[in-house]
Amino acid sequence: MRKINSSQITENVKEMCIEANYYLSEDIEEGIKASFKKEKSPIGRQIIGQLEENMTIAKEKKIPICQDTGMVVIFVEIGQEVLIEGDLIDDAIQEGVRKGYTEGYLRKSIVKDPLIRENTKDNTPAIIHYNMVKGDQIKLTVAPKGFGSENTSKLAMLKPSDGIDEIKTFIINTVDELGANACPPLVIGVGIGGNFEKVAYMAKKSLLRPINESSKLPHIKELEDELLIKINALGVGPQGLGGTTTALGVNIETFPTHIAGLPVAVNICCHVNRHITREI
Amino acid sequence: MHKEIRTPISNDQIKDLKAGDFVNLTGTIYTARDSAHKRMIQEINENKQIPIPLEGNIIYYMGPTPAKENQVIGSAGPTTSNRMDKFAPKLLDMGLKGMIGKGARSKAVIDSMIKNNALYFAAIGGAGALLSEHIKEVKVIAYDDLGTEAIRALKVDKLPVIVVIDRKGNNLYVSEKEKYRLDI
């Protein structure tokens, strides 16, 4: 057994919360730059130019790319041969979020109760997903997500007879109806299969995959490519003000499902698709 | 290309601005988000004075990140406007002349803008670092307990925004989308 102290987890989560909010990943940066050249709308091009400038300012001045520094989602893969010493892993992670959001000057956007709505003042709790894997390491992925885009997400329990056409219609309509509010250019995370909660989880998790990396399943890759073309033909454009760049990528994850069902979930993300991974 | 506008904004200036115009705003604007709007409407209903002087002024739907020691304000981009839709007509009736946010507005808000000769501007969502560079002074003027949602008076210098819905109801979210929409 390899021993890992919980304080190491706290420290890493703290740093990752800060870094994820100040710096965008390379695939997104490249995607935005490439879209500037392709965008047909003059207004759209001006907007993409401002987004590039914004990324540079955030990086140089070490300030958040976006003021909505999000609700934090953390994916944890724990090797079976790891022994965690010290605090409970859940408490160690929440402490990391608390420290990151305070020391990193990040916005605290979480309320204690969905109806009473009193701010927790430290952006906790984060939403944590655990998975047991082989090995003696812990892999942490920190993905803060703002609610401008989170609010535009949808889930549908389709019928098996609806098939691929209804899947496409549901995804495209979701972007068409709500995309303008989600700060395009977007990254579209999609889950297909599993059950009610699994499909939403997959939609979120698919956002972690770089936008320049397709699904390994040929028929899903084909679907991703087709959806990206169709979504960009909607005309929504940068910030919803018209144009040919509505999305930078469509990422789909699938899972086996029940004979009676065809769950589909769309988790729309803005161009500030933040996520950072570390292994300890 | 950019039109230079100073706040408070006059009716003549509003007449000159059309959907699609890029505008640099200079002067004082006020922030308010969901909770601040809810509280203001409550105060109006109780016949109390609200903290924002509405006549000729502009509300920015924004809640910033905390400022570091050497900063005026943290990241300061717009939030989604449609959450403020049910409050906006009342404020427009009382003299509010402009709103800055992102995303589409309801028919009721657009009708009220036409009736009251007002404008809706979009700031670039997710460009909070860039927008913060144009904010020169910040003062919390009310609802301090709401934290990031408190009402702030911002002194801005050439804040870049776009007129997306003008006083006649011309709406870029509709017209520009149509231009680039392909039937495939």
Short mmCIF file of C-alpha atoms in Angstrom, two decimals:
data_model
loop_
_atom_site.label_atom_id
_atom_site.label_comp_id
_atom_site.label_asym_id
_atom_site.label_seq_id
_atom_site.Cartn_x
_atom_site.Cartn_y
_atom_site.Cartn_z
CA MET A 1 0.00 0.00 0.00
CA ARG A 2 1.19 3.50 -0.84
CA LYS A 3 0.36 6.06 1.81
CA ILE A 4 -0.88 9.51 0.84
CA ASN A 5 -1.58 12.14 3.45
CA SER A 6 -4.87 14.01 3.12
CA SER A 7 -3.01 17.34 3.38
CA GLN A 8 -1.45 16.62 -0.01
CA ILE A 9 -4.93 16.27 -1.50
CA THR A 10 -6.01 19.58 0.06
CA GLU A 11 -2.96 21.41 -1.26
CA ASN A 12 -3.38 20.06 -4.78
CA VAL A 13 -7.09 20.84 -4.94
CA LYS A 14 -6.37 24.38 -3.75
CA GLU A 15 -3.81 24.99 -6.49
CA MET A 16 -5.93 23.35 -9.15
CA CYS A 17 -8.99 25.50 -8.36
CA ILE A 18 -6.86 28.61 -8.86
CA GLU A 19 -5.05 27.43 -12.00
CA ALA A 20 -8.23 26.18 -13.67
CA ASN A 21 -9.80 29.61 -13.28
CA TYR A 22 -6.81 31.64 -14.51
CA TYR A 23 -5.61 29.57 -17.45
CA LEU A 24 -7.51 27.83 -20.24
CA SER A 25 -6.35 24.49 -21.59
CA GLU A 26 -4.41 24.45 -24.87
CA ASP A 27 -7.09 22.72 -26.92
CA ILE A 28 -9.61 25.46 -26.11
CA GLU A 29 -7.09 28.24 -26.72
CA GLU A 30 -6.24 26.74 -30.11
CA GLY A 31 -9.93 26.21 -30.90
CA ILE A 32 -10.74 29.88 -30.23
CA LYS A 33 -7.79 31.06 -32.33
CA ALA A 34 -8.76 28.76 -35.22
CA SER A 35 -12.38 29.94 -35.08
CA PHE A 36 -11.27 33.56 -35.56
CA LYS A 37 -9.97 32.66 -39.03
CA LYS A 38 -13.09 30.70 -40.00
CA GLU A 39 -15.80 32.98 -38.61
CA LYS A 40 -17.82 34.69 -41.37
CA SER A 41 -19.63 37.34 -39.29
CA PRO A 42 -17.73 40.62 -38.75
CA ILE A 43 -19.43 41.07 -35.36
CA GLY A 44 -18.52 37.46 -34.54
CA ARG A 45 -14.88 38.03 -35.43
CA GLN A 46 -14.68 41.13 -33.22
CA ILE A 47 -16.10 39.10 -30.35
CA ILE A 48 -13.66 36.22 -30.82
CA GLY A 49 -10.84 38.79 -30.95
CA GLN A 50 -11.98 40.12 -27.56
CA LEU A 51 -12.08 36.58 -26.16
CA GLU A 52 -8.46 36.02 -27.22
CA GLU A 53 -7.47 39.32 -25.63
CA ASN A 54 -9.34 38.30 -22.48
CA MET A 55 -7.39 35.02 -22.19
CA THR A 56 -4.10 36.91 -22.47
CA ILE A 57 -5.08 39.45 -19.79
CA ALA A 58 -6.24 36.69 -17.42
CA LYS A 59 -2.98 34.79 -17.90
CA GLU A 60 -0.69 37.79 -17.53
CA LYS A 61 -2.47 39.37 -14.57
CA LYS A 62 -3.36 36.07 -12.91
CA ILE A 63 -7.06 36.87 -12.60
CA PRO A 64 -10.08 34.71 -13.42
CA ILE A 65 -10.93 34.40 -17.12
CA CYS A 66 -14.61 34.75 -16.19
CA GLN A 67 -16.21 36.30 -13.09
CA ASP A 68 -18.39 33.23 -12.66
CA THR A 69 -15.75 30.96 -11.18
CA GLY A 70 -18.40 28.31 -10.96
CA MET A 71 -19.51 25.45 -8.80
CA VAL A 72 -16.60 23.04 -8.53
CA VAL A 73 -16.96 19.50 -9.83
CA ILE A 74 -14.19 17.09 -8.88
CA PHE A 75 -13.57 13.69 -10.42
CA VAL A 76 -11.42 11.46 -8.24
CA GLU A 77 -9.84 8.20 -9.36
CA ILE A 78 -8.40 6.32 -6.42
CA GLY A 79 -5.96 3.50 -6.96
CA GLN A 80 -6.93 0.37 -5.00
CA GLU A 81 -3.47 0.27 -3.46
CA VAL A 82 -3.64 3.70 -1.88
CA LEU A 83 -4.08 4.27 1.83
CA ILE A 84 -5.22 7.78 2.72
CA GLU A 85 -3.93 9.00 6.07
CA GLY A 86 -5.25 11.97 8.03
CA ASP A 87 -8.65 13.47 7.30
CA LEU A 88 -11.50 11.91 5.40
CA ILE A 89 -10.84 12.43 1.66
CA ASP A 90 -14.13 14.32 1.26
CA ASP A 91 -13.16 16.80 3.97
CA ALA A 92 -9.65 17.19 2.50
CA ILE A 93 -11.10 18.04 -0.92
CA GLN A 94 -13.64 20.54 0.44
CA GLU A 95 -10.85 22.21 2.44
CA GLY A 96 -8.84 22.53 -0.78
CA VAL A 97 -11.78 24.24 -2.49
CA ARG A 98 -12.26 26.54 0.51
CA LYS A 99 -8.59 27.58 0.43
CA GLY A 100 -8.41 27.89 -3.34
CA TYR A 101 -11.44 30.15 -3.60
CA THR A 102 -10.31 32.36 -0.72
CA GLU A 103 -6.59 32.61 -1.50
CA GLY A 104 -7.14 32.78 -5.28
CA TYR A 105 -9.62 35.69 -5.12
CA LEU A 106 -12.27 33.58 -6.83
CA ARG A 107 -15.99 34.35 -6.63
CA LYS A 108 -17.98 32.47 -4.02
CA SER A 109 -21.21 31.55 -5.74
CA ILE A 110 -22.61 28.69 -3.67
CA VAL A 111 -25.69 29.02 -1.45
CA LYS A 112 -26.29 26.66 1.51
CA ASP A 113 -29.87 25.85 0.71
CA PRO A 114 -31.55 26.10 -2.71
CA LEU A 115 -34.58 27.86 -1.23
CA ILE A 116 -33.17 29.88 1.68
CA ARG A 117 -30.17 30.89 -0.51
CA GLU A 118 -27.59 32.04 2.04
CA ASN A 119 -24.05 32.12 0.61
CA THR A 120 -21.58 29.65 2.15
CA LYS A 121 -18.88 32.31 1.58
CA ASP A 122 -16.15 29.80 0.61
CA ASN A 123 -17.66 28.20 -2.51
CA THR A 124 -18.11 24.83 -0.79
CA PRO A 125 -19.44 22.27 -1.16
CA ALA A 126 -17.93 20.99 -4.37
CA ILE A 127 -19.63 18.09 -6.12
CA ILE A 128 -17.36 15.05 -5.96
CA HIS A 129 -17.43 11.86 -8.05
CA TYR A 130 -15.31 8.92 -6.89
CA ASN A 131 -14.06 5.99 -8.92
CA MET A 132 -11.87 3.10 -7.81
CA VAL A 133 -9.14 2.16 -10.28
CA LYS A 134 -6.03 -0.02 -10.39
CA GLY A 135 -2.68 1.21 -9.10
CA ASP A 136 -1.26 3.27 -6.24
CA GLN A 137 -2.04 6.82 -7.33
CA ILE A 138 -4.85 9.30 -6.92
CA LYS A 139 -5.91 11.19 -10.04
CA LEU A 140 -7.77 14.43 -9.39
CA THR A 141 -9.63 16.45 -12.01
CA VAL A 142 -10.98 19.82 -10.94
CA ALA A 143 -13.64 21.29 -13.23
CA PRO A 144 -15.29 24.54 -12.07
CA LYS A 145 -18.39 25.26 -14.17
CA GLY A 146 -20.34 28.51 -14.35
CA PHE A 147 -24.11 28.53 -14.36
CA GLY A 148 -24.62 30.71 -17.44
CA SER A 149 -24.00 27.55 -19.41
CA GLU A 150 -25.04 25.02 -16.75
CA ASN A 151 -28.56 26.50 -16.77
CA THR A 152 -28.93 25.67 -20.47
CA SER A 153 -28.41 21.93 -20.03
CA LYS A 154 -31.15 19.37 -20.69
CA LEU A 155 -31.96 15.70 -20.25
CA ALA A 156 -34.41 13.58 -22.25
CA MET A 157 -35.60 10.02 -21.71
CA LEU A 158 -36.22 9.10 -25.37
CA LYS A 159 -37.81 5.88 -26.60
CA PRO A 160 -35.63 3.23 -28.28
CA SER A 161 -37.72 3.64 -31.46
CA ASP A 162 -36.79 7.36 -31.55
CA GLY A 163 -33.28 6.32 -32.51
CA ILE A 164 -30.49 8.50 -33.82
CA ASP A 165 -32.68 11.08 -35.56
CA GLU A 166 -34.45 12.09 -32.35
CA ILE A 167 -31.10 12.17 -30.54
CA LYS A 168 -29.77 14.65 -33.10
CA THR A 169 -32.95 16.76 -33.04
CA PHE A 170 -32.90 16.94 -29.23
CA ILE A 171 -29.25 18.02 -29.08
CA ILE A 172 -29.51 20.56 -31.91
CA ASN A 173 -32.76 22.06 -30.58
CA THR A 174 -31.25 22.44 -27.11
CA VAL A 175 -28.39 24.50 -28.56
CA ASP A 176 -30.72 26.43 -30.87
CA GLU A 177 -33.11 27.42 -28.07
CA LEU A 178 -30.70 28.16 -25.27
CA GLY A 179 -27.23 28.45 -26.78
CA ALA A 180 -27.17 32.25 -26.97
CA ASN A 181 -27.40 32.48 -23.18
CA ALA A 182 -24.50 30.09 -22.61
CA CYS A 183 -21.72 32.36 -23.97
CA PRO A 184 -20.89 30.78 -27.35
CA PRO A 185 -18.58 29.56 -28.83
CA LEU A 186 -19.63 26.49 -26.87
CA VAL A 187 -18.37 23.03 -26.09
CA ILE A 188 -21.25 20.54 -26.19
CA GLY A 189 -21.02 17.62 -23.75
CA VAL A 190 -23.38 14.74 -24.51
CA GLY A 191 -24.20 11.50 -22.73
CA ILE A 192 -26.16 8.72 -24.45
CA GLY A 193 -27.31 5.54 -22.70
CA GLY A 194 -27.04 4.30 -19.11
CA ASN A 195 -29.92 5.53 -16.96
CA PHE A 196 -31.21 8.84 -15.62
CA GLU A 197 -28.23 9.78 -13.43
CA LYS A 198 -25.54 8.04 -15.44
CA VAL A 199 -26.40 9.93 -18.62
CA ALA A 200 -26.06 13.32 -16.93
CA TYR A 201 -22.75 12.27 -15.41
CA MET A 202 -21.45 11.20 -18.85
CA ALA A 203 -22.50 14.49 -20.43
CA LYS A 204 -20.51 16.36 -17.82
CA LYS A 205 -17.53 14.01 -17.99
CA SER A 206 -17.32 14.25 -21.78
CA LEU A 207 -16.46 17.95 -21.38
CA LEU A 208 -13.10 16.89 -19.92
CA ARG A 209 -11.97 15.32 -23.18
CA PRO A 210 -9.93 17.75 -25.34
CA ILE A 211 -12.05 19.18 -28.18
CA ASN A 212 -9.47 18.07 -30.75
CA GLU A 213 -9.79 14.44 -29.65
CA SER A 214 -12.69 12.44 -31.12
CA SER A 215 -14.53 9.48 -29.61
CA LYS A 216 -12.71 6.18 -30.11
CA LEU A 217 -15.93 4.59 -31.37
CA PRO A 218 -16.23 5.19 -35.15
CA HIS A 219 -20.03 5.63 -35.19
CA ILE A 220 -19.86 8.07 -32.29
CA LYS A 221 -17.02 10.04 -33.91
CA GLU A 222 -19.21 10.31 -37.00
CA LEU A 223 -22.09 11.61 -34.87
CA GLU A 224 -19.81 14.15 -33.14
CA ASP A 225 -18.58 15.48 -36.50
CA GLU A 226 -22.06 15.70 -37.99
CA LEU A 227 -23.50 17.45 -34.92
CA LEU A 228 -20.68 20.03 -34.91
CA ILE A 229 -21.41 20.93 -38.54
CA LYS A 230 -25.16 21.15 -37.93
CA ILE A 231 -24.78 23.17 -34.72
CA ASN A 232 -22.50 25.65 -36.49
CA ALA A 233 -25.09 25.97 -39.25
CA LEU A 234 -27.70 27.22 -36.74
CA GLY A 235 -26.39 30.76 -37.13
CA VAL A 236 -26.28 31.36 -33.34
CA GLY A 237 -22.63 32.48 -33.57
CA PRO A 238 -20.27 34.02 -31.01
CA GLN A 239 -22.29 35.29 -28.02
CA GLY A 240 -25.49 34.45 -29.91
CA LEU A 241 -25.03 37.55 -32.08
CA GLY A 242 -24.92 35.60 -35.33
CA GLY A 243 -22.19 33.75 -37.16
CA THR A 244 -20.68 30.44 -38.14
CA THR A 245 -18.93 29.58 -34.84
CA THR A 246 -21.56 28.37 -32.40
CA ALA A 247 -19.54 25.46 -31.00
CA LEU A 248 -15.87 24.55 -30.90
CA GLY A 249 -16.50 20.87 -30.29
CA VAL A 250 -19.06 18.16 -29.57
CA ASN A 251 -17.95 15.42 -27.18
CA ILE A 252 -20.11 12.32 -26.70
CA GLU A 253 -19.84 9.50 -24.15
CA THR A 254 -21.96 6.37 -24.30
CA PHE A 255 -22.85 3.49 -21.95
CA PRO A 256 -24.98 0.32 -22.18
CA THR A 257 -28.65 0.91 -21.45
CA HIS A 258 -31.97 -0.90 -20.84
CA ILE A 259 -34.09 -2.48 -23.61
CA ALA A 260 -36.86 0.03 -22.87
CA GLY A 261 -34.82 3.23 -22.81
CA LEU A 262 -32.68 5.75 -24.65
CA PRO A 263 -31.50 8.46 -22.22
CA VAL A 264 -29.76 11.51 -23.69
CA ALA A 265 -28.23 14.42 -21.78
CA VAL A 266 -26.71 17.65 -23.07
CA ASN A 267 -24.40 19.59 -20.76
CA ILE A 268 -23.56 22.80 -22.58
CA CYS A 269 -20.33 24.55 -21.65
CA CYS A 270 -19.19 28.02 -22.63
CA HIS A 271 -15.79 28.60 -24.26
CA VAL A 272 -14.37 28.87 -20.74
CA ASN A 273 -14.37 25.07 -20.43
CA ARG A 274 -12.20 24.77 -17.33
CA HIS A 275 -10.63 21.56 -16.16
CA ILE A 276 -7.27 20.54 -14.83
CA THR A 277 -5.89 17.11 -13.91
CA ARG A 278 -3.07 16.03 -11.60
CA GLU A 279 -1.85 12.70 -10.30
CA ILE A 280 -0.46 12.27 -6.82
CA MET B 1 -16.34 52.31 -35.55
CA HIS B 2 -17.12 52.51 -31.81
CA LYS B 3 -19.52 55.19 -30.63
CA GLU B 4 -18.47 57.06 -27.49
CA ILE B 5 -21.30 57.44 -24.97
CA ARG B 6 -21.28 59.11 -21.55
CA THR B 7 -23.68 58.30 -18.75
CA PRO B 8 -26.28 59.32 -17.78
CA ILE B 9 -27.54 58.67 -21.27
CA SER B 10 -29.86 61.23 -22.94
CA ASN B 11 -32.94 60.51 -25.05
CA ASP B 12 -31.15 62.05 -28.04
CA GLN B 13 -28.25 59.64 -27.68
CA ILE B 14 -30.66 56.73 -27.40
CA LYS B 15 -32.27 57.81 -30.69
CA ASP B 16 -28.87 57.66 -32.40
CA LEU B 17 -28.03 54.14 -31.24
CA LYS B 18 -29.10 51.15 -33.30
CA ALA B 19 -28.86 47.41 -32.88
CA GLY B 20 -25.39 46.38 -34.08
CA ASP B 21 -23.56 49.51 -32.88
CA PHE B 22 -20.38 48.97 -30.88
CA VAL B 23 -20.31 51.43 -28.00
CA ASN B 24 -17.67 52.57 -25.51
CA LEU B 25 -19.39 53.60 -22.28
CA THR B 26 -17.81 56.16 -19.99
CA GLY B 27 -19.17 57.43 -16.67
CA THR B 28 -21.03 55.82 -13.77
CA ILE B 29 -23.09 52.63 -14.12
CA TYR B 30 -24.64 50.43 -11.40
CA THR B 31 -24.42 46.69 -10.83
CA ALA B 32 -27.36 44.54 -9.77
CA ARG B 33 -28.07 40.82 -10.13
CA ASP B 34 -30.86 38.48 -9.06
CA SER B 35 -30.96 39.13 -5.29
CA ALA B 36 -30.46 42.89 -5.63
CA HIS B 37 -33.31 43.09 -8.13
CA LYS B 38 -35.59 41.07 -5.89
CA ARG B 39 -34.83 43.37 -2.98
CA MET B 40 -35.27 46.58 -5.01
CA ILE B 41 -38.68 45.47 -6.27
CA GLN B 42 -39.70 44.65 -2.70
CA GLU B 43 -38.66 48.14 -1.62
CA ILE B 44 -40.58 49.71 -4.51
CA ASN B 45 -43.67 47.74 -3.51
CA GLU B 46 -43.27 49.06 0.05
CA ASN B 47 -42.93 52.64 -1.30
CA LYS B 48 -39.33 52.90 -0.11
CA GLN B 49 -36.48 54.69 -1.87
CA ILE B 50 -34.26 52.30 -3.86
CA PRO B 51 -30.46 52.70 -3.90
CA ILE B 52 -30.04 53.25 -7.67
CA PRO B 53 -30.94 56.63 -9.20
CA LEU B 54 -32.76 55.23 -12.23
CA GLU B 55 -33.44 58.24 -14.48
CA GLY B 56 -31.05 58.12 -17.45
CA ASN B 57 -28.94 55.42 -15.86
CA ILE B 58 -27.70 51.97 -16.78
CA ILE B 59 -27.70 48.75 -14.75
CA TYR B 60 -24.97 46.18 -15.40
CA TYR B 61 -26.00 42.58 -14.55
CA MET B 62 -22.72 41.59 -12.96
CA GLY B 63 -21.20 40.06 -9.84
CA PRO B 64 -17.40 40.39 -9.78
CA THR B 65 -14.68 38.19 -8.35
CA PRO B 66 -12.92 39.74 -5.32
CA ALA B 67 -10.22 42.33 -6.10
CA LYS B 68 -6.61 41.55 -5.26
CA GLU B 69 -4.71 44.19 -3.22
CA ASN B 70 -3.47 46.05 -6.30
CA GLN B 71 -6.76 45.91 -8.20
CA VAL B 72 -9.92 48.02 -8.40
CA ILE B 73 -12.11 45.00 -9.10
CA GLY B 74 -11.65 41.35 -10.05
CA SER B 75 -13.00 39.68 -13.15
CA ALA B 76 -16.18 41.54 -14.16
CA GLY B 77 -18.16 40.07 -17.07
CA PRO B 78 -21.94 40.03 -17.57
CA THR B 79 -24.35 37.42 -16.23
CA THR B 80 -27.37 35.98 -18.09
CA SER B 81 -30.00 38.72 -18.37
CA ASN B 82 -33.18 36.65 -18.64
CA ARG B 83 -33.14 35.99 -14.89
CA MET B 84 -33.81 39.72 -14.45
CA ASP B 85 -36.66 39.77 -17.00
CA LYS B 86 -39.46 39.72 -14.49
CA PHE B 87 -38.02 42.76 -12.66
CA ALA B 88 -36.85 44.89 -15.60
CA PRO B 89 -40.17 46.39 -16.88
CA LYS B 90 -40.87 47.98 -13.49
CA LEU B 91 -37.44 49.64 -13.41
CA LEU B 92 -37.79 50.80 -17.04
CA ASP B 93 -41.15 52.38 -16.16
CA MET B 94 -39.34 54.26 -13.40
CA GLY B 95 -36.72 55.78 -15.72
CA LEU B 96 -34.00 53.17 -16.26
CA LYS B 97 -32.54 53.77 -19.73
CA GLY B 98 -30.16 50.90 -20.26
CA MET B 99 -29.26 47.37 -19.20
CA ILE B 100 -26.01 45.50 -19.82
CA GLY B 101 -25.97 41.71 -19.76
CA LYS B 102 -25.85 38.76 -22.08
CA GLY B 103 -28.45 36.64 -23.81
CA ALA B 104 -32.00 37.11 -25.09
CA ARG B 105 -34.76 39.10 -23.36
CA SER B 106 -38.47 38.38 -22.97
CA LYS B 107 -41.17 40.05 -25.08
CA ALA B 108 -42.38 41.90 -21.99
CA VAL B 109 -38.94 43.48 -21.49
CA ILE B 110 -38.63 44.44 -25.17
CA ASP B 111 -42.14 45.95 -25.18
CA SER B 112 -41.26 47.94 -22.08
CA MET B 113 -38.00 49.13 -23.70
CA ILE B 114 -39.93 50.38 -26.73
CA LYS B 115 -42.49 52.10 -24.51
CA ASN B 116 -39.83 53.71 -22.33
CA ASN B 117 -37.20 54.52 -24.98
CA ALA B 118 -34.47 52.30 -23.54
CA LEU B 119 -31.54 50.17 -24.75
CA TYR B 120 -30.21 46.69 -24.05
CA PHE B 121 -26.48 46.25 -24.42
CA ALA B 122 -24.47 43.03 -24.46
CA ALA B 123 -21.04 42.82 -22.92
CA ILE B 124 -18.96 39.82 -23.89
CA GLY B 125 -19.80 36.87 -21.62
CA GLY B 126 -16.70 35.13 -20.33
CA ALA B 127 -14.49 38.16 -21.00
CA GLY B 128 -14.44 39.27 -17.37
CA ALA B 129 -10.69 39.91 -17.28
CA LEU B 130 -10.84 42.22 -20.31
CA LEU B 131 -13.90 44.10 -19.05
CA SER B 132 -12.32 44.67 -15.62
CA GLU B 133 -9.58 46.75 -17.29
CA HIS B 134 -12.20 49.39 -18.13
CA ILE B 135 -13.48 49.75 -14.55
CA LYS B 136 -11.65 52.57 -12.78
CA GLU B 137 -13.48 52.95 -9.46
CA VAL B 138 -15.85 50.76 -7.47
CA LYS B 139 -18.04 51.65 -4.52
CA VAL B 140 -20.54 49.35 -2.83
CA ILE B 141 -23.59 51.59 -2.39
CA ALA B 142 -26.17 49.15 -1.00
CA TYR B 143 -26.99 45.59 0.09
CA ASP B 144 -23.42 44.92 1.27
CA ASP B 145 -24.62 41.69 2.89
CA LEU B 146 -25.25 40.21 -0.57
CA GLY B 147 -21.50 39.95 -1.22
CA THR B 148 -20.82 39.72 -4.94
CA GLU B 149 -24.51 40.55 -5.53
CA ALA B 150 -24.33 43.88 -3.66
CA ILE B 151 -25.16 47.03 -5.61
CA ARG B 152 -22.00 48.78 -6.77
CA ALA B 153 -21.45 52.12 -8.48
CA LEU B 154 -18.76 51.62 -11.14
CA LYS B 155 -16.82 54.38 -12.82
CA VAL B 156 -16.09 52.98 -16.25
CA ASP B 157 -13.85 54.22 -19.02
CA LYS B 158 -14.68 53.09 -22.55
CA LEU B 159 -16.39 49.91 -21.42
CA PRO B 160 -16.92 47.97 -24.67
CA VAL B 161 -20.55 46.91 -25.21
CA ILE B 162 -22.80 46.22 -28.19
CA VAL B 163 -26.35 47.53 -28.70
CA VAL B 164 -28.25 44.27 -29.20
CA ILE B 165 -31.81 45.55 -28.79
CA ASP B 166 -32.52 49.19 -29.63
CA ARG B 167 -35.43 51.48 -28.72
CA LYS B 168 -37.44 50.26 -31.70
CA GLY B 169 -37.07 46.64 -30.70
CA ASN B 170 -34.57 45.71 -33.43
CA ASN B 171 -32.92 42.62 -32.02
CA LEU B 172 -29.51 41.27 -33.08
CA TYR B 173 -30.19 37.90 -31.46
CA VAL B 174 -32.90 37.41 -34.08
CA SER B 175 -31.67 39.34 -37.13
CA GLU B 176 -28.00 38.26 -37.14
CA LYS B 177 -28.81 34.61 -36.42
CA GLU B 178 -31.07 34.57 -39.49
CA LYS B 179 -28.24 35.85 -41.70
CA TYR B 180 -25.95 32.94 -40.94
CA ARG B 181 -28.48 30.15 -40.56
CA LEU B 182 -28.12 27.36 -43.12
CA ASP B 183 -30.77 24.80 -43.79
CA ILE B 184 -28.86 21.52 -43.52
#
